[in-house]
Coordinates of C-alpha atoms and ligand atoms in Angstrom, one line a residue:
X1 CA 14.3 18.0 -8.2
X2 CA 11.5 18.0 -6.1
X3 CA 10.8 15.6 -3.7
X4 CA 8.1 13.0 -5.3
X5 CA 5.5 10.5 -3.4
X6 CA 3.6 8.3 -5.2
X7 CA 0.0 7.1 -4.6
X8 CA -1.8 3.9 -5.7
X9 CA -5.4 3.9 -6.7
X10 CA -6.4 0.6 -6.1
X11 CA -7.3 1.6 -1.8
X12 CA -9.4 4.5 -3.6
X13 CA -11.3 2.4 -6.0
X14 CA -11.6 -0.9 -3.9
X15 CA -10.2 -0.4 -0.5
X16 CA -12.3 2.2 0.8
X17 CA -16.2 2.9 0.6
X18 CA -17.4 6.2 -1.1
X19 CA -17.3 9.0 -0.4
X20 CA -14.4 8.3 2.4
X21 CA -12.5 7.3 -0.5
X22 CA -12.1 10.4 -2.5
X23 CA -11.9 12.6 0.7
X24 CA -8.8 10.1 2.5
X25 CA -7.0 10.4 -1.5
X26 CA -7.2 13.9 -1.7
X27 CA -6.1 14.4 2.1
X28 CA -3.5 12.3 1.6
X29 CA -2.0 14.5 -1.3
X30 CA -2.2 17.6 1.0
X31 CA -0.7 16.0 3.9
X32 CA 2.4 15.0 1.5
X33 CA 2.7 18.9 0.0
X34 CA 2.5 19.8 4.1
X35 CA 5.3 17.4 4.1
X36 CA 7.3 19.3 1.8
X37 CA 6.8 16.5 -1.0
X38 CA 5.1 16.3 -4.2
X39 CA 2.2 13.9 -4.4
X40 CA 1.4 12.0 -7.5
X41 CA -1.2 9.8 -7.6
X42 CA -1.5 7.3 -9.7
X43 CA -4.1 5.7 -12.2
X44 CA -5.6 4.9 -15.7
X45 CA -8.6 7.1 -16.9
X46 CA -9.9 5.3 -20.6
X47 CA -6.5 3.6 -21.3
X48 CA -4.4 6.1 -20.2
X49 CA -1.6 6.1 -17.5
X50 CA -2.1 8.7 -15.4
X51 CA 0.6 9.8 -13.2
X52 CA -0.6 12.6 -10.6
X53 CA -4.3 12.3 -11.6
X54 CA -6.8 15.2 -11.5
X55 CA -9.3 15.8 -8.2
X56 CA -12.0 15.3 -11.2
X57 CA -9.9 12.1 -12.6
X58 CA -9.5 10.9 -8.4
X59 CA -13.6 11.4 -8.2
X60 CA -14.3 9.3 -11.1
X61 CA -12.0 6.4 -10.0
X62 CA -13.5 6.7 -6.6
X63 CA -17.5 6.5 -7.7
X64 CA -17.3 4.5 -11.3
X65 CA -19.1 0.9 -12.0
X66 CA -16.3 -0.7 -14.1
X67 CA -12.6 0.4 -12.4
X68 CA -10.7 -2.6 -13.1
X69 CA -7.9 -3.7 -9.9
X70 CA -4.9 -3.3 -11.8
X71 CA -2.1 -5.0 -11.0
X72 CA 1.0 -5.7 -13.4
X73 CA -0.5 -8.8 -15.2
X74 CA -3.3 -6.2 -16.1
X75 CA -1.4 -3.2 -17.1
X76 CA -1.3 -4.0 -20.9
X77 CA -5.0 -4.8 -20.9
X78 CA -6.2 -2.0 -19.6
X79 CA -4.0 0.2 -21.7
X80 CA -4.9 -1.7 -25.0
X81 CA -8.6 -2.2 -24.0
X82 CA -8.8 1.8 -23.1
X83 CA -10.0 1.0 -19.3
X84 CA -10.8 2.9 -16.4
X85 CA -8.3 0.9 -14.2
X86 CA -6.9 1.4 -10.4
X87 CA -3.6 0.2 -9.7
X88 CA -2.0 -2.0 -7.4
X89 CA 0.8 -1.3 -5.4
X90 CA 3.2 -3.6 -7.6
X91 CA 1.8 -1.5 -10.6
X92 CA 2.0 1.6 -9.0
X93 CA 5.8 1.2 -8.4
X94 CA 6.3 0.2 -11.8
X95 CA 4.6 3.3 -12.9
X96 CA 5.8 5.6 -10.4
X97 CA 9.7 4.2 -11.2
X98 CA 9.5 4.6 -15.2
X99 CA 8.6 8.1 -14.3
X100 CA 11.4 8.6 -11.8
X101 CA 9.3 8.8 -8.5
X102 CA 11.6 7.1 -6.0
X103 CA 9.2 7.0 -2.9
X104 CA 5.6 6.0 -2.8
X105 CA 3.4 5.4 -0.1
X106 CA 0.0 2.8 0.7
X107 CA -2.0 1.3 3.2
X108 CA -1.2 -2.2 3.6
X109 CA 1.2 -4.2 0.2
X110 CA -0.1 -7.5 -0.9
X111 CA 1.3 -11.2 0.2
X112 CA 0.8 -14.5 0.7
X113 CA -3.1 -15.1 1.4
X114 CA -3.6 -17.3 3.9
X115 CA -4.7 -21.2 3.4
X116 CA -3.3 -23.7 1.5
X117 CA -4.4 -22.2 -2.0
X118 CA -1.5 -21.0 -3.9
X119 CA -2.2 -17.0 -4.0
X120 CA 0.6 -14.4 -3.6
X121 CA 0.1 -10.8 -4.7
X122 CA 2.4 -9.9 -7.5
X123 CA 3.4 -6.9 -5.0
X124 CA 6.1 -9.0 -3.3
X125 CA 7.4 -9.6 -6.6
X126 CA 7.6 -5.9 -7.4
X127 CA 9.2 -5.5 -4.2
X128 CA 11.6 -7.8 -4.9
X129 CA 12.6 -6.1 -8.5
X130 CA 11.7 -2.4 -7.9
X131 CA 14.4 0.1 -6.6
X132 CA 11.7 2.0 -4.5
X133 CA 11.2 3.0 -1.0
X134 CA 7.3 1.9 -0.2
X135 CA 6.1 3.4 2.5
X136 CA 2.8 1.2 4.3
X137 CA 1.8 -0.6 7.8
X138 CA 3.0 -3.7 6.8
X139 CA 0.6 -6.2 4.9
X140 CA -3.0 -6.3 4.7
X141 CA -4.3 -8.3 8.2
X142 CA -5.8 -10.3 6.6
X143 CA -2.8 -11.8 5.2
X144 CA -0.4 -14.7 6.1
X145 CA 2.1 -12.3 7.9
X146 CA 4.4 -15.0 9.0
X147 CA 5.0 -16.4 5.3
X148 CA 4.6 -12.7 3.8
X149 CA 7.0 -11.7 6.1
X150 CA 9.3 -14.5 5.4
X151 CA 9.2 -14.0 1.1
X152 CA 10.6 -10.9 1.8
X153 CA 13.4 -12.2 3.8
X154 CA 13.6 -14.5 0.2
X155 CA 13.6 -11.8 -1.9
X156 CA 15.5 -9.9 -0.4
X157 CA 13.5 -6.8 0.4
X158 CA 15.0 -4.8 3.2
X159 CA 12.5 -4.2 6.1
X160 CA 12.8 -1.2 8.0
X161 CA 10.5 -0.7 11.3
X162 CA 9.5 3.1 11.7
X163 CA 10.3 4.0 15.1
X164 CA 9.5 0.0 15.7
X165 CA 11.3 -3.3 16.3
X166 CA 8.3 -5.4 15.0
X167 CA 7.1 -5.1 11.8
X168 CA 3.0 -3.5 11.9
X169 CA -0.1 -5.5 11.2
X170 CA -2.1 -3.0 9.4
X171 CA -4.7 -2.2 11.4
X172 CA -2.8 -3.7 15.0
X173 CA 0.5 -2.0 15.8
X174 CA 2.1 -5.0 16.4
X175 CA 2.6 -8.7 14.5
X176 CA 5.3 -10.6 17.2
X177 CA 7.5 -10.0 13.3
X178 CA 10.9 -8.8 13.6
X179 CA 12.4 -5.8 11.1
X180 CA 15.4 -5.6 9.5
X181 CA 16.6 -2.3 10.8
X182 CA 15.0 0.3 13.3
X183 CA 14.8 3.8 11.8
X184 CA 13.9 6.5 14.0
X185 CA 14.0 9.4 11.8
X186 CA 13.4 10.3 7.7
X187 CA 17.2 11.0 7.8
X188 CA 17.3 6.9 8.8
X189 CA 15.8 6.1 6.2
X190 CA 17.5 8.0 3.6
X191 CA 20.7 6.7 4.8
X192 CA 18.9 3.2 4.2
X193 CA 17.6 3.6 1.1
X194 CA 21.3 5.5 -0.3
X195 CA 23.3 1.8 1.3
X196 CA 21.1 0.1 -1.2
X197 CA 21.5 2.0 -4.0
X198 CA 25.6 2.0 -3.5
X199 CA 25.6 -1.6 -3.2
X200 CA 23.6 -2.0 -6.6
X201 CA 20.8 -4.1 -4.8
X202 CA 17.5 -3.9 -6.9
X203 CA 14.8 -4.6 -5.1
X204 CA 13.0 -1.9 -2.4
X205 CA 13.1 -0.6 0.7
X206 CA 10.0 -1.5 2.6
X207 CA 9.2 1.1 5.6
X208 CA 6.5 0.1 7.7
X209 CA 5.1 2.4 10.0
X210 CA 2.8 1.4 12.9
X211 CA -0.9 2.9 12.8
X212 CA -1.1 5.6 15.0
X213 CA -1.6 4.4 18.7
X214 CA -5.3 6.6 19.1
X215 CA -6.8 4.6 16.6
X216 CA -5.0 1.3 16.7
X217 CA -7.3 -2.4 16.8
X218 CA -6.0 -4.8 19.5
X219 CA -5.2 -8.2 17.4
X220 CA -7.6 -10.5 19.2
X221 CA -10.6 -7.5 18.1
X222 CA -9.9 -8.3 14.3
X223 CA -9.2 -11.9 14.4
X224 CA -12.4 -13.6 14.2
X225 CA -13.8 -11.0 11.9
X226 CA -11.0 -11.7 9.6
X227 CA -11.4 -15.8 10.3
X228 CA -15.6 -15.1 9.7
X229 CA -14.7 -13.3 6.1
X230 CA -12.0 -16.2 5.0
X231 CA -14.7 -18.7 5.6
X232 CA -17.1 -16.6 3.6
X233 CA -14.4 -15.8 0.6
X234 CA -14.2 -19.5 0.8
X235 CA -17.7 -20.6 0.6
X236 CA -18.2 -18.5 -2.2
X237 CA -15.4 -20.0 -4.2
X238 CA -13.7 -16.4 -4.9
X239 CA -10.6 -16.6 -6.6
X240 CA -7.4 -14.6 -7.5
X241 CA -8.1 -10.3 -7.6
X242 CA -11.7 -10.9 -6.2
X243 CA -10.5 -11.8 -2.8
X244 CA -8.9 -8.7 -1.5
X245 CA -11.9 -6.2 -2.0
X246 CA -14.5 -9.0 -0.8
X247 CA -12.1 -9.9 2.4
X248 CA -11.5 -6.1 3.3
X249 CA -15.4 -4.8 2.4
X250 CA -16.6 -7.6 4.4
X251 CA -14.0 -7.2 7.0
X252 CA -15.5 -3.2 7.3
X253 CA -18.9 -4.7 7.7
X254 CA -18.0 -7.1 11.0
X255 CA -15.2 -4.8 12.6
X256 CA -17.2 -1.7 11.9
X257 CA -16.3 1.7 11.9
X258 CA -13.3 1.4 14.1
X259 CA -11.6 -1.0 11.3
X260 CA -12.1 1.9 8.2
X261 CA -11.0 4.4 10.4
X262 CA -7.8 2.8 11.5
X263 CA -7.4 2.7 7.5
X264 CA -7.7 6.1 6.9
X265 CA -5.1 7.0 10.4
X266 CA -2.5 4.6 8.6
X267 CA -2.7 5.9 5.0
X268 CA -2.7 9.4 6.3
X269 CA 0.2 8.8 8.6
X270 CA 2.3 7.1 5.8
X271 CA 1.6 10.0 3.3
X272 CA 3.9 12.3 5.9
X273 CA 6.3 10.0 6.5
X274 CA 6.9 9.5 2.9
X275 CA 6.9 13.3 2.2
X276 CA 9.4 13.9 5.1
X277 CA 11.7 10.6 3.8
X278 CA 10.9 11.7 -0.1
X279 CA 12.4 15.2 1.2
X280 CA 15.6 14.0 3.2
X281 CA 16.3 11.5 0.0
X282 CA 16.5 14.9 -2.0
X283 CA 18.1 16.6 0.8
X284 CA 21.7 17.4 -0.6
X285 CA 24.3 14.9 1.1
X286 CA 25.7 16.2 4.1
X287 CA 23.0 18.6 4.5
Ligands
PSU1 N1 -4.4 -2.6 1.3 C1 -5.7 -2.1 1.7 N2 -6.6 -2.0 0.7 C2 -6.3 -2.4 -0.6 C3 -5.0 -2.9 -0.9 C4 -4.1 -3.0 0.1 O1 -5.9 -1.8 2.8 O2 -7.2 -2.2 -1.5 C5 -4.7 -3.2 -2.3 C6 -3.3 -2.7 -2.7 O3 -3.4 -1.9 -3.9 C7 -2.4 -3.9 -2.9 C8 -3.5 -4.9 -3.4 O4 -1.4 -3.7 -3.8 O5 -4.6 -4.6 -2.6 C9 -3.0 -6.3 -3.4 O6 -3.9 -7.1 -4.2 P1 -3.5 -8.6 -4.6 O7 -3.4 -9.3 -3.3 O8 -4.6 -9.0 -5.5 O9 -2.2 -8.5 -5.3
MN2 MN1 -3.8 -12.4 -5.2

């Protein structure tokens, strides 16, 4: 078998502006080959689940009016309503695991939003269900990553730190968070992600790899662009899947360049750590 990494859609569609979108998704599928891995990216063209979708098929995603943020409430909908539709991470894992792609990789997952409203992405819940190994930078900054971080103690999602003690804030290398387990190699990992699986547990494997130091955002830079763009989100009343893309576009707009190009370092980064760890999972045992 080769060694499989999945992609989600959703950071092409609504995480990052054209055209840095289409050129960070396909860069991201040559890093993983480089890697040794195979990369699949992930979608829904018109209805259709898409599992390793086309450069043409990426490029529509990445530039079309109506690309509905799929996650796995919306799955059936856009299936039945024939859709253009990006997915999620929770509905990328479901994907990816149906097809019997073990590793996938992302930006930043979902959690608990921050405020007193009730809003917690469905990607936690995935998490907690879902035997994958997600590879990311921990969850989105603009997060509650003190109670995200605590659901997945709840859930039981093992944490793993990437040649790091503290779990990564996205676009900050640090988050004061501890991980479950320090891995300093792709073979780490593995050995992780193979306990699991022995002991019958579930849920995922979540690796979160710090953003690489050269293009890392000190904390107290993004903090009162992310508290300016919660008041906003706020005023404006937005509610459930609208938040996300409004929070991170407008979060681009007051941090700048520096913010989307910390995005692109992370989700190029992950893609080879998840080709090397997709590669040692497949690695005969022993070898
Ligand atoms: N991280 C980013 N950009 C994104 C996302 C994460 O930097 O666009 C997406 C991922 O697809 C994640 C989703 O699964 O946001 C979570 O959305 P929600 O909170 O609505 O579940
Ligand atoms: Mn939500």
């Amino acid at each position: 078998m080769p060694a499989f990494v999945a992609f989600e859609s959703t950071v092409i569609a609504h995480g990052l502006p054209y055209p840095q979108n289409v050129k960070t998704a396909l860069r991201l599928e040559t890093i993983a080959r480089t890697a040794g891995a195979e990369p699949r990216t992930i979608g829904i063209v018109g209805g259709e689940v898409i599992v390793g979708l086309t450069e043409s098929q990426i490029l529509h995603l990445a530039q079309a009016e109506d690309v509905r943020k799929v996650s796995l409430r919306d799955l059936p909908v856009a299936t039945a309503q024939q859709l253009d539709g990006a997915t999620t991470v929770a509905a990328t894992m479901h994907l990816a695991h149906r097809h019997g792609i073990g590793v996938m990789a992302t930006g930043g997952i979902g959690g608990v939003h921050r405020g007193a409203r009730f809003d917690v992405s469905a990607d936690l819940d995935a998490l907690a269900r879902l035997p994958m190994t997600v590879v990311c930078s921990g969850a989105k900054a603009i997060l509650d990553l003190p109670t995200t971080r605590e659901v997945l103690e709840t859930r039981g999602v093992t944490v793993a730190g990437y040649q790091t003690d503290e779990m990564p804030a996205f676009y900050s290398r640090s988050s004061g968070l501890p991980v479950d387990a320090r891995c300093e190699t792709p073979e780490d990992v593995a050995a992780l992600v193979q306990a699991r699986r022995r002991l019958d547990l579930s849920g995922a494997v979540l690796v979160t790899v710090p953003v690489p130091e050269d293009a890392a955002l000190p904390r107290e830079a993004v903090e009162p662009a992310i508290a300016q763009a919660l008041d906003e989100a706020e005023t404006l009343n937005l509610r459930s899947a609208e938040v996300t893309p409004f929070l991170l576009s407008r979060l681009r707009d007051l941090a700048g360049d520096d913010a989307l190009w910390a995005n692109v370092a992370l989700l190029e980064n992950n893609a080879h750590i998840a080709g090397l760890i997709a590669k040692a999972l497949e690695a005969p045992r022993g070898a």
